Short mmCIF file of C-alpha atoms in Angstrom, two decimals:
data_model
loop_
_atom_site.label_atom_id
_atom_site.label_comp_id
_atom_site.label_asym_id
_atom_site.label_seq_id
_atom_site.Cartn_x
_atom_site.Cartn_y
_atom_site.Cartn_z
CA MET A 626 -75.96 62.80 137.54
CA LYS A 627 -72.18 62.91 137.36
CA TYR A 628 -69.95 62.60 140.40
CA LEU A 629 -66.24 63.16 140.88
CA LEU A 630 -64.66 60.59 143.20
CA LEU A 631 -61.46 62.09 144.62
CA ILE A 632 -58.68 59.96 146.08
CA HIS A 633 -56.67 61.92 148.65
CA LEU A 634 -53.44 60.26 149.67
CA ASN A 635 -50.13 60.93 151.33
CA PRO A 636 -47.65 60.48 148.46
CA THR A 637 -45.26 58.46 150.63
CA PHE A 638 -48.01 56.16 151.79
CA PHE A 639 -47.47 53.57 149.07
CA GLU A 640 -43.86 53.09 150.18
CA THR A 641 -45.12 51.79 153.50
CA LEU A 642 -47.29 49.08 151.94
CA SER A 643 -46.10 45.53 151.33
CA GLN A 644 -45.65 44.43 147.74
CA GLU A 645 -48.72 42.26 148.12
CA ASP A 646 -50.88 45.13 149.36
CA ARG A 647 -49.61 47.41 146.60
CA ASP A 648 -50.48 44.82 143.98
CA ALA A 649 -53.92 44.48 145.53
CA VAL A 650 -54.50 48.24 145.10
CA PHE A 651 -53.55 48.10 141.42
CA ALA A 652 -55.69 45.02 140.89
CA GLY A 653 -58.58 46.75 142.67
CA HIS A 654 -58.39 49.72 140.28
CA ASP A 655 -58.31 47.39 137.26
CA GLU A 656 -61.38 45.63 138.57
CA LEU A 657 -63.25 48.87 139.23
CA ILE A 658 -62.38 50.25 135.78
CA LYS A 659 -63.66 47.04 134.21
CA LEU A 660 -66.87 47.19 136.24
CA LEU A 661 -67.54 50.86 135.40
CA LYS A 662 -67.02 50.18 131.72
CA GLU A 663 -69.39 47.23 131.83
CA THR A 664 -72.14 49.09 133.63
CA GLY A 665 -71.85 52.15 131.39
CA GLU A 666 -71.16 54.42 134.39
CA MET A 667 -67.60 55.41 133.45
CA VAL A 668 -67.04 58.96 132.30
CA GLY A 669 -63.30 59.22 132.95
CA PHE A 670 -60.47 58.55 135.37
CA ALA A 671 -56.83 59.43 135.90
CA ALA A 672 -53.97 58.73 138.25
CA LEU A 673 -51.94 61.85 139.01
CA ALA A 674 -48.16 62.16 139.20
CA ASP A 675 -46.42 62.81 142.51
CA PRO A 676 -46.98 66.36 143.85
CA ALA A 677 -43.24 66.95 143.40
CA ASN A 678 -44.03 67.30 139.68
CA THR A 679 -46.66 69.98 140.26
CA LYS A 680 -46.47 73.52 138.97
CA THR A 681 -48.72 76.23 140.38
CA VAL A 682 -49.82 79.07 138.16
CA ARG A 683 -51.10 82.47 139.28
CA VAL A 684 -51.89 85.49 137.17
CA ARG A 685 -50.76 88.74 138.82
CA ASP A 686 -51.02 92.09 137.07
CA GLU A 687 -52.19 90.13 134.05
CA ALA A 688 -48.93 88.17 133.90
CA PRO A 689 -48.65 84.48 134.77
CA VAL A 690 -46.42 83.64 137.71
CA ILE A 691 -45.36 80.00 137.76
CA THR A 692 -43.91 78.31 140.81
CA ASP A 693 -42.81 74.74 141.47
CA GLY A 694 -44.80 72.70 143.93
CA PRO A 695 -48.47 72.34 144.93
CA PHE A 696 -50.86 75.17 145.83
CA VAL A 697 -52.04 73.78 149.16
CA GLU A 698 -49.51 72.84 151.82
CA ALA A 699 -50.71 69.51 153.09
CA LYS A 700 -49.73 65.95 153.86
CA GLU A 701 -52.45 64.50 151.63
CA PHE A 702 -52.73 65.35 147.96
CA LEU A 703 -55.09 64.49 145.17
CA ALA A 704 -53.65 61.22 143.86
CA GLY A 705 -56.28 60.35 141.30
CA TYR A 706 -59.94 60.56 140.43
CA TYR A 707 -62.86 58.87 138.74
CA VAL A 708 -65.78 60.65 137.07
CA VAL A 709 -68.85 58.44 137.07
CA GLU A 710 -72.41 58.94 135.94
CA CYS A 711 -74.92 57.10 138.07
CA GLU A 712 -78.49 57.22 139.25
CA SER A 713 -78.05 58.37 142.85
CA VAL A 714 -75.56 59.70 145.35
CA GLU A 715 -75.98 56.37 147.17
CA ARG A 716 -74.67 54.55 144.11
CA ALA A 717 -71.80 57.04 143.83
CA ALA A 718 -70.86 56.31 147.44
CA GLU A 719 -71.08 52.59 146.75
CA LEU A 720 -68.65 53.02 143.85
CA ALA A 721 -66.35 55.17 146.00
CA ALA A 722 -66.19 52.34 148.53
CA MET A 723 -64.92 50.05 145.73
CA ILE A 724 -61.86 52.25 145.20
CA PRO A 725 -59.13 50.15 146.81
CA ASP A 726 -57.44 53.18 148.40
CA ALA A 727 -60.61 53.75 150.46
CA LYS A 728 -59.27 51.11 152.86
CA TYR A 729 -56.29 53.27 153.73
CA THR A 730 -57.42 56.83 153.19
CA ALA A 731 -60.67 58.64 152.32
CA ILE A 732 -62.54 59.22 149.07
CA GLU A 733 -64.54 62.38 148.50
CA VAL A 734 -67.76 62.18 146.47
CA ARG A 735 -68.48 65.54 144.80
CA PRO A 736 -71.49 66.15 142.52
CA VAL A 737 -70.51 67.72 139.19
CA MET A 738 -72.50 70.87 138.34
CA GLU A 739 -74.96 70.42 135.50
CA SER A 740 -74.98 72.76 132.55
CA GLY A 741 -78.78 72.73 132.30
CA GLY A 742 -81.21 74.62 134.50
CA MET A 743 -84.90 75.35 134.98
CA GLU A 744 -86.36 78.81 134.65
CA MET A 745 -87.88 79.76 137.99
CA VAL B 190 -81.47 65.23 98.04
CA THR B 191 -80.29 67.08 101.11
CA ASP B 192 -78.63 65.26 103.99
CA ARG B 193 -81.23 66.69 106.27
CA ARG B 194 -84.12 65.22 104.29
CA VAL B 195 -82.41 61.84 104.12
CA GLU B 196 -81.82 61.95 107.84
CA ASP B 197 -85.49 62.73 108.57
CA LEU B 198 -86.55 59.92 106.28
CA LEU B 199 -84.17 57.42 107.86
CA ARG B 200 -85.23 58.30 111.36
CA ALA B 201 -88.88 57.85 110.45
CA TYR B 202 -88.21 54.39 109.01
CA ALA B 203 -85.91 53.21 111.82
CA PRO B 204 -88.53 51.66 114.14
CA GLN B 205 -90.49 50.15 111.23
CA VAL B 206 -87.46 48.43 109.73
CA LEU B 207 -86.45 47.20 113.16
CA GLY B 208 -89.95 45.80 113.63
CA VAL B 209 -89.78 43.81 110.40
CA LEU B 210 -86.38 42.38 111.30
CA VAL B 211 -87.35 41.45 114.84
CA ARG B 212 -90.40 39.61 113.51
CA ARG B 213 -88.40 37.75 110.90
CA TYR B 214 -85.34 36.86 112.93
CA GLY B 215 -86.55 37.12 116.50
CA ASP B 216 -83.45 38.69 118.02
CA PHE B 217 -83.97 42.31 119.05
CA SER B 218 -80.37 43.04 119.97
CA ASP B 219 -78.77 41.77 116.74
CA ALA B 220 -81.59 43.22 114.63
CA GLU B 221 -81.07 46.61 116.23
CA ASP B 222 -77.34 46.54 115.40
CA ALA B 223 -78.14 45.54 111.80
CA VAL B 224 -80.64 48.41 111.45
CA GLN B 225 -78.01 50.88 112.68
CA GLU B 226 -75.60 49.59 110.04
CA ALA B 227 -78.23 49.91 107.33
CA LEU B 228 -79.07 53.47 108.45
CA LEU B 229 -75.40 54.43 108.31
CA ALA B 230 -75.05 52.87 104.85
CA ALA B 231 -78.10 54.80 103.63
CA ALA B 232 -76.85 58.05 105.18
CA LEU B 233 -73.72 57.67 103.06
CA GLN B 234 -75.30 56.45 99.83
CA TRP B 235 -78.64 58.22 99.48
CA PRO B 236 -77.44 61.82 99.41
CA ARG B 237 -74.99 60.74 96.68
CA ASP B 238 -77.09 58.29 94.62
CA GLY B 239 -80.61 59.48 95.41
CA VAL B 240 -83.30 57.93 97.58
CA PRO B 241 -84.39 54.49 96.34
CA ASP B 242 -87.98 54.09 95.08
CA ASN B 243 -88.93 52.01 98.06
CA PRO B 244 -86.70 53.26 100.86
CA LYS B 245 -88.13 50.99 103.50
CA ALA B 246 -87.61 47.85 101.38
CA TRP B 247 -84.03 48.99 100.71
CA LEU B 248 -83.38 49.35 104.43
CA VAL B 249 -85.02 46.02 105.26
CA THR B 250 -82.94 44.27 102.59
CA VAL B 251 -79.63 45.80 103.64
CA ALA B 252 -80.29 45.32 107.35
CA GLY B 253 -81.51 41.76 106.70
CA ARG B 254 -78.34 40.98 104.76
CA ARG B 255 -76.17 42.30 107.58
CA LEU B 256 -78.13 40.25 110.06
CA THR B 257 -77.95 36.99 108.12
CA ASP B 258 -74.21 37.58 107.56
CA HIS B 259 -73.88 38.00 111.26
CA ILE B 260 -75.99 34.94 112.02
CA ARG B 261 -73.99 32.85 109.54
CA SER B 262 -70.66 33.87 111.01
CA GLU B 263 -72.03 33.29 114.50
CA THR B 264 -73.24 29.86 113.41
CA ALA B 265 -69.90 29.04 111.85
CA ARG B 266 -68.18 30.15 115.00
CA ARG B 267 -70.40 28.00 117.15
CA ARG B 268 -69.96 25.08 114.80
CA ARG B 269 -66.23 25.42 115.13
CA GLU B 270 -66.55 25.70 118.86
CA ASP B 271 -68.71 22.73 119.62
CA GLU B 272 -69.33 21.10 116.25
CA MET B 273 -73.03 21.63 116.53
CA ALA B 274 -74.91 23.63 113.96
CA VAL B 275 -78.10 24.80 115.53
CA LEU B 276 -79.30 28.03 114.11
CA ASP B 277 -82.12 28.00 111.62
CA PRO B 278 -81.99 31.62 110.63
CA VAL B 279 -85.19 32.61 108.95
CA GLU B 280 -88.60 32.21 110.48
CA THR B 281 -91.18 34.14 108.56
CA ARG B 282 -94.41 35.17 110.16
CA PRO B 283 -97.14 37.22 108.57
CA GLU B 284 -96.36 40.90 108.81
CA VAL B 285 -98.52 43.13 110.91
CA GLY B 286 -98.62 46.87 110.50
CA ASP B 287 -95.80 49.32 111.08
CA ARG B 288 -97.91 51.04 113.71
CA ASP B 289 -97.77 47.95 115.92
CA ASP B 290 -94.06 47.60 115.21
CA THR B 291 -93.28 51.09 116.40
CA LEU B 292 -95.41 50.64 119.49
CA THR B 293 -93.62 47.36 120.23
CA GLN B 294 -90.21 49.07 120.00
CA PHE B 295 -91.37 51.81 122.38
CA PHE B 296 -92.55 49.22 124.90
CA LEU B 297 -89.39 47.12 124.63
CA CYS B 298 -87.04 50.09 125.02
CA CYS B 299 -88.99 51.28 128.06
CA HIS B 300 -88.91 47.88 129.75
CA PRO B 301 -89.18 48.29 133.54
CA ALA B 302 -86.09 46.08 134.07
CA LEU B 303 -83.96 48.93 132.65
CA SER B 304 -82.74 52.01 134.51
CA ALA B 305 -84.10 55.34 133.31
CA PRO B 306 -80.85 56.39 131.56
CA SER B 307 -80.81 53.05 129.72
CA GLN B 308 -84.46 53.41 128.69
CA VAL B 309 -83.70 56.88 127.36
CA ALA B 310 -80.60 55.76 125.43
CA LEU B 311 -82.25 52.71 123.92
CA THR B 312 -85.40 54.61 122.90
CA LEU B 313 -83.32 57.28 121.15
CA ARG B 314 -81.38 54.63 119.25
CA ALA B 315 -83.97 51.99 118.42
CA VAL B 316 -87.05 54.19 117.97
CA GLY B 317 -85.39 57.52 117.24
CA GLY B 318 -82.72 56.14 114.92
CA LEU B 319 -79.99 58.30 116.50
CA THR B 320 -76.44 56.96 116.45
CA THR B 321 -74.62 56.05 119.63
CA ALA B 322 -72.20 58.94 119.01
CA GLU B 323 -75.07 61.43 118.79
CA ILE B 324 -76.67 60.13 121.98
CA ALA B 325 -73.32 60.18 123.80
CA ALA B 326 -72.71 63.78 122.70
CA ALA B 327 -76.19 64.83 123.83
CA PHE B 328 -75.68 63.35 127.28
CA LEU B 329 -72.05 64.46 127.59
CA VAL B 330 -70.58 61.01 128.19
CA PRO B 331 -67.90 59.15 126.20
CA GLU B 332 -69.18 57.17 123.23
CA ALA B 333 -67.78 53.92 124.66
CA THR B 334 -69.81 54.47 127.82
CA MET B 335 -73.01 55.04 125.87
CA ALA B 336 -72.30 52.05 123.62
CA GLN B 337 -71.88 49.85 126.66
CA ARG B 338 -75.04 51.23 128.28
CA ILE B 339 -77.02 50.41 125.14
CA SER B 340 -75.59 46.95 124.65
CA ARG B 341 -76.13 46.09 128.31
CA ALA B 342 -79.71 47.33 128.10
CA LYS B 343 -80.33 45.17 125.05
CA LYS B 344 -78.95 42.12 126.85
CA SER B 345 -81.20 42.61 129.83
CA ILE B 346 -84.37 42.76 127.74
CA GLN B 347 -83.35 39.78 125.59
CA GLY B 348 -86.42 37.65 125.06
CA ALA B 349 -88.88 40.21 126.43
CA GLY B 350 -92.10 40.47 124.44
CA PHE B 351 -95.05 42.80 124.08
CA PRO B 352 -96.43 43.64 127.53
CA ARG B 353 -99.49 41.71 128.69
CA PRO B 354 -102.78 43.62 128.51
CA GLN B 355 -102.81 44.22 132.27
CA GLU B 356 -99.29 45.69 132.03
CA LEU B 357 -100.10 48.09 129.21
CA ASP B 358 -101.14 51.08 131.31
CA ASP B 359 -98.02 50.88 133.46
CA ARG B 360 -95.80 50.52 130.42
CA MET B 361 -97.41 53.50 128.73
CA ARG B 362 -96.61 55.54 131.84
CA VAL B 363 -92.95 54.52 131.57
CA VAL B 364 -92.84 55.39 127.85
CA LEU B 365 -94.29 58.84 128.54
CA HIS B 366 -91.87 59.40 131.40
CA VAL B 367 -88.94 58.47 129.15
CA LEU B 368 -90.15 60.92 126.48
CA TYR B 369 -90.52 63.56 129.19
CA LEU B 370 -86.94 62.92 130.39
CA ILE B 371 -85.59 63.27 126.85
CA PHE B 372 -87.47 66.54 126.44
CA ASN B 373 -86.25 67.92 129.75
CA GLU B 374 -82.65 67.01 129.07
CA GLY B 375 -82.77 69.17 125.96
CA TYR B 376 -85.00 71.90 127.31
CA THR B 377 -82.95 72.61 130.43
CA ALA B 378 -79.77 72.94 128.35
CA THR B 379 -78.80 76.57 127.93
CA SER B 380 -76.57 78.05 125.23
CA GLY B 381 -72.91 77.51 124.49
CA PRO B 382 -71.22 74.15 124.00
CA GLN B 383 -74.43 72.37 124.99
CA LEU B 384 -76.33 73.80 122.04
CA GLN B 385 -76.60 70.40 120.41
CA ARG B 386 -78.51 69.13 123.42
CA THR B 387 -81.49 71.29 122.53
CA ASP B 388 -81.94 68.93 119.56
CA LEU B 389 -83.23 66.50 122.15
CA THR B 390 -86.37 68.62 122.64
CA GLY B 391 -87.07 68.37 118.91
CA GLU B 392 -86.48 64.62 119.03
CA ALA B 393 -88.71 64.22 122.10
CA ILE B 394 -91.50 66.15 120.34
CA ARG B 395 -91.06 64.07 117.17
CA LEU B 396 -91.28 60.80 119.12
CA THR B 397 -94.25 62.01 121.17
CA ARG B 398 -96.02 63.01 117.95
CA LEU B 399 -95.32 59.49 116.69
CA MET B 400 -96.85 58.03 119.84
CA TYR B 401 -99.81 60.44 119.55
CA ALA B 402 -100.44 59.15 116.04
CA LEU B 403 -100.36 55.59 117.38
CA ARG B 404 -102.53 56.24 120.45
CA PRO B 405 -104.67 59.29 119.64
CA GLN B 406 -107.32 58.27 122.16
CA ASP B 407 -104.86 58.31 125.09
CA GLY B 408 -105.36 61.66 126.83
CA GLU B 409 -102.01 61.54 128.56
CA VAL B 410 -100.08 61.13 125.28
CA ALA B 411 -101.94 64.17 123.97
CA GLY B 412 -101.33 65.97 127.27
CA LEU B 413 -97.60 65.30 127.14
CA LEU B 414 -97.35 66.47 123.53
CA ALA B 415 -99.23 69.66 124.40
CA LEU B 416 -97.04 70.21 127.48
CA MET B 417 -93.89 69.86 125.35
CA LEU B 418 -95.17 72.23 122.66
CA LEU B 419 -96.28 74.85 125.17
CA THR B 420 -93.02 74.64 127.13
CA ASP B 421 -90.76 74.60 124.07
CA ALA B 422 -92.64 77.65 122.77
CA ARG B 423 -90.79 79.68 125.42
CA ARG B 424 -87.37 78.35 124.47
CA SER B 425 -85.89 81.42 122.82
CA ALA B 426 -87.20 83.70 125.58
CA ARG B 427 -86.02 81.64 128.54
CA THR B 428 -82.32 82.44 128.24
CA GLY B 429 -80.48 85.69 127.64
CA PRO B 430 -77.65 86.33 125.18
CA ASP B 431 -75.04 84.80 127.53
CA GLY B 432 -77.13 81.75 128.35
CA GLU B 433 -78.43 83.22 131.61
CA LEU B 434 -81.84 81.98 132.74
CA ILE B 435 -84.76 84.41 132.47
CA PRO B 436 -87.71 83.65 134.79
CA LEU B 437 -91.18 83.31 133.29
CA ALA B 438 -92.31 86.67 134.71
CA ASP B 439 -89.46 88.56 133.02
CA GLN B 440 -89.50 86.87 129.61
CA ASP B 441 -90.05 88.86 126.43
CA ARG B 442 -93.33 87.23 125.46
CA SER B 443 -93.16 88.51 121.90
CA ARG B 444 -90.42 85.91 121.44
CA TRP B 445 -92.70 83.04 122.38
CA ASN B 446 -93.51 80.72 119.49
CA THR B 447 -97.17 81.46 118.76
CA GLY B 448 -97.56 78.53 116.37
CA ALA B 449 -96.46 76.03 119.01
CA ILE B 450 -98.71 77.73 121.59
CA ALA B 451 -101.74 77.54 119.29
CA GLU B 452 -101.13 73.88 118.52
CA GLY B 453 -100.47 72.94 122.16
CA THR B 454 -103.50 74.86 123.39
CA ALA B 455 -105.79 73.27 120.80
CA ILE B 456 -104.59 69.79 121.73
CA VAL B 457 -105.06 70.33 125.44
CA GLU B 458 -108.52 71.88 125.03
CA ARG B 459 -109.68 69.03 122.81
CA THR B 460 -108.25 66.42 125.13
CA LEU B 461 -109.58 67.86 128.36
CA SER B 462 -113.11 67.69 127.00
CA THR B 463 -112.87 64.11 125.69
CA ALA B 464 -110.27 61.95 127.44
CA ARG B 465 -109.80 60.62 130.95
CA LEU B 466 -107.98 63.27 132.96
CA GLY B 467 -104.32 62.79 133.89
CA PRO B 468 -101.35 64.73 135.25
CA TYR B 469 -99.73 65.58 131.89
CA GLN B 470 -102.97 67.11 130.68
CA VAL B 471 -103.25 69.25 133.80
CA GLN B 472 -99.62 70.38 133.50
CA ALA B 473 -100.29 71.24 129.86
CA ALA B 474 -103.37 73.20 130.91
CA ILE B 475 -101.26 75.18 133.40
CA ALA B 476 -98.71 75.91 130.65
CA ALA B 477 -101.58 77.00 128.38
CA VAL B 478 -102.89 79.46 131.00
CA HIS B 479 -99.40 80.99 131.26
CA ALA B 480 -99.16 81.10 127.47
CA GLU B 481 -102.41 82.99 126.98
CA ALA B 482 -101.24 85.96 129.11
CA SER B 483 -99.63 88.50 126.82
CA GLN B 484 -97.90 90.03 129.85
CA ALA B 485 -97.04 88.44 133.18
CA ALA B 486 -99.45 90.70 135.08
CA ASP B 487 -102.39 89.31 133.04
CA THR B 488 -101.78 85.74 134.23
CA ASP B 489 -104.92 84.06 135.52
CA TRP B 490 -103.38 82.79 138.77
CA LYS B 491 -106.76 81.73 140.19
CA GLN B 492 -107.17 79.26 137.40
CA ILE B 493 -103.57 78.11 137.77
CA LEU B 494 -104.08 77.59 141.50
CA SER B 495 -107.16 75.45 140.97
CA LEU B 496 -105.27 73.41 138.36
CA TYR B 497 -102.47 72.83 140.88
CA HIS B 498 -105.06 71.62 143.41
CA LEU B 499 -106.32 69.22 140.78
CA LEU B 500 -102.80 68.07 139.90
CA GLN B 501 -102.03 67.47 143.55
CA ARG B 502 -105.10 65.20 143.80
CA LEU B 503 -104.22 63.28 140.63
CA ALA B 504 -100.51 62.87 141.27
CA PRO B 505 -99.42 63.95 144.77
CA ASN B 506 -95.87 65.24 144.56
CA PRO B 507 -93.92 67.67 146.77
CA VAL B 508 -92.59 69.62 143.79
CA VAL B 509 -96.18 70.30 142.73
CA LEU B 510 -96.83 71.63 146.25
CA LEU B 511 -93.93 74.04 145.81
CA ASN B 512 -95.46 75.41 142.63
CA GLN B 513 -98.80 75.54 144.38
CA ALA B 514 -97.23 77.70 147.10
CA VAL B 515 -96.18 80.19 144.41
CA ALA B 516 -99.69 80.21 142.92
CA GLU B 517 -101.20 80.72 146.38
CA ALA B 518 -98.91 83.67 146.95
CA MET B 519 -99.99 85.17 143.62
CA VAL B 520 -103.69 84.79 144.47
CA MET B 521 -103.76 85.40 148.24
CA GLY B 522 -100.51 87.22 148.92
CA PRO B 523 -96.99 86.15 149.91
CA GLN B 524 -97.92 85.24 153.51
CA ALA B 525 -100.26 82.48 152.30
CA GLY B 526 -97.49 81.06 150.13
CA LEU B 527 -94.96 81.25 152.96
CA ALA B 528 -97.37 79.45 155.29
CA ARG B 529 -97.69 76.67 152.73
CA LEU B 530 -93.89 76.47 152.49
CA ASP B 531 -93.63 76.01 156.24
CA THR B 532 -95.86 72.95 156.05
CA LEU B 533 -93.63 71.64 153.24
CA ALA B 534 -90.39 72.14 155.13
CA ALA B 535 -91.13 69.01 157.14
CA ASP B 536 -91.45 66.87 154.01
CA ASP B 537 -88.44 64.53 153.78
CA ARG B 538 -88.74 64.34 150.02
CA LEU B 539 -87.83 68.02 149.81
CA ALA B 540 -85.02 67.92 152.39
CA GLY B 541 -81.98 69.74 151.02
CA ASN B 542 -83.81 70.70 147.81
CA HIS B 543 -82.63 74.12 146.67
CA ARG B 544 -86.05 74.86 145.16
CA VAL B 545 -87.59 75.27 148.61
CA ASP B 546 -85.07 78.04 149.38
CA ALA B 547 -85.53 79.56 145.92
CA VAL B 548 -89.33 79.74 146.33
CA ARG B 549 -88.98 81.09 149.88
CA ALA B 550 -86.59 83.76 148.59
CA HIS B 551 -89.05 84.75 145.88
CA LEU B 552 -91.97 84.97 148.32
CA LEU B 553 -89.92 86.90 150.92
CA GLU B 554 -88.95 89.34 148.20
CA MET B 555 -92.64 89.74 147.32
CA ALA B 556 -93.36 90.39 151.00
CA GLY B 557 -90.71 93.11 151.08
CA ASP B 558 -88.26 91.25 153.34
CA ARG B 559 -85.08 91.99 151.38
CA ASP B 560 -82.60 90.59 153.90
CA GLY B 561 -84.55 87.38 154.34
CA ALA B 562 -84.94 87.02 150.57
CA ARG B 563 -81.26 87.64 150.00
CA SER B 564 -80.10 84.95 152.42
CA ALA B 565 -82.66 82.48 151.04
CA TYR B 566 -81.42 83.13 147.47
CA LEU B 567 -77.85 82.54 148.63
CA ALA B 568 -78.84 79.33 150.42
CA ALA B 569 -80.52 78.11 147.23
CA ALA B 570 -77.45 79.08 145.18
CA ARG B 571 -75.21 77.02 147.44
CA ARG B 572 -77.46 73.99 147.20
CA THR B 573 -78.21 73.79 143.50
CA THR B 574 -76.08 71.54 141.28
CA SER B 575 -77.02 73.49 138.14
CA LEU B 576 -74.59 76.18 136.96
CA PRO B 577 -77.15 78.44 135.23
CA GLU B 578 -79.50 78.23 138.21
CA GLN B 579 -76.66 79.11 140.55
CA ARG B 580 -75.77 82.10 138.42
CA TYR B 581 -79.39 83.27 138.39
CA LEU B 582 -79.82 82.86 142.17
CA GLN B 583 -76.57 84.68 142.95
CA GLN B 584 -77.66 87.49 140.65
CA ARG B 585 -80.98 87.85 142.45
CA ALA B 586 -79.18 87.91 145.81
CA ALA B 587 -76.78 90.57 144.53
CA GLU B 588 -79.68 92.76 143.41
CA LEU B 589 -81.01 92.75 146.98
CA ALA B 590 -77.69 93.60 148.66
#
């Protein structure tokens, strides 16, 4: 089963951390990436640019309308994600707890919908 | 020679060649890599130059050469590292048959120390002869991830041998479960970009046939093969043109594969009368009863219900009880099925399972409670993690609005 691990973060949060703590976050991600590659659980991951770089696209009257800035007004934004494939939701939660940002903010664990299904 | 024929040939030889190499050189992991290289070399050369007179000997020679090259360079490396040459590469033991080889590979790949996804991946590669890229594509994960999963699995079974006699029954159960998982992965795939995944059902059937040839007296191997054939027979009827799921009752039965049904039914009938009874055989028998009804209304639900009772005694399982609730409703009316569901609601193993809501919805609809059915369909749709199931459940709810 695949899970999306979402890192929600206030974009200014990192500025408040000490250099040492910031380095620890980066090192923590490196370690987790290495672990996921070794265990064969890694499907993908990405760090996302600051929300200031976001464009929001809507289609109205069949024409795209593009505005600058994020869709949802919030303090916390999606800062990055991992997609993992693992045996149980418990394991997915265990992996989420290894994301270094979990110490400062919260990680969401969302199951990814499967493309297969049983006839009923 | 067509590529397809070469591919079939190569895949058939894969476990045999691996068996020879493991016996000669002792190292499963390195031998398996060497066999993959030989298969790739043959896949390139044979369609162009023709199939050699003795294809298996060709593969053994090429794979053996790759392996000794590898061992030599490893030895040289170690010598450089610690100035100690240790490896004596070739130990030849008398060859036993290919049948035993293939069985050995099955048992190794399905070693209980491995997780189910690793057992599946390793079986497809070492016994099935699929490439890592093909396996990764079938399971929708990056190739590097699958490669790592396979190499890690090989490391953890390093040194493992043939199971002891007292372990054989348990190991057979794991092998059959792994084959069942491969089948299901392909069978549940619907149309669209996942089309390639349906190849997994064909591969699962091929490997189960191989196991059936090796262990014809094992009723559960026969039962699993029959179950796969009878289930796969419905493949082209189970989804609509846009990949939407079509329930058993609404399928166009003229699209069922009659050849597969005949073969599956014959196997299950023969097995039920000769072998020790087991859960795969009973599931195959249930599939056979469904298959013999030329329209849904002709289904012999009484027989299906008694088979579910039997299955529940052989292998107690809450999902079986859910199916039994449906059969009870078909024989005794929806209230009987709903009463059974209420007793199941307390079962922790089914907590949060969307199938409970889906069955309840179906039975409420049968009982004429449209509002109740509609909200149960919607509850099931919210809980499922399968896109085609969600689409189906939302559709049913919409029809009752």
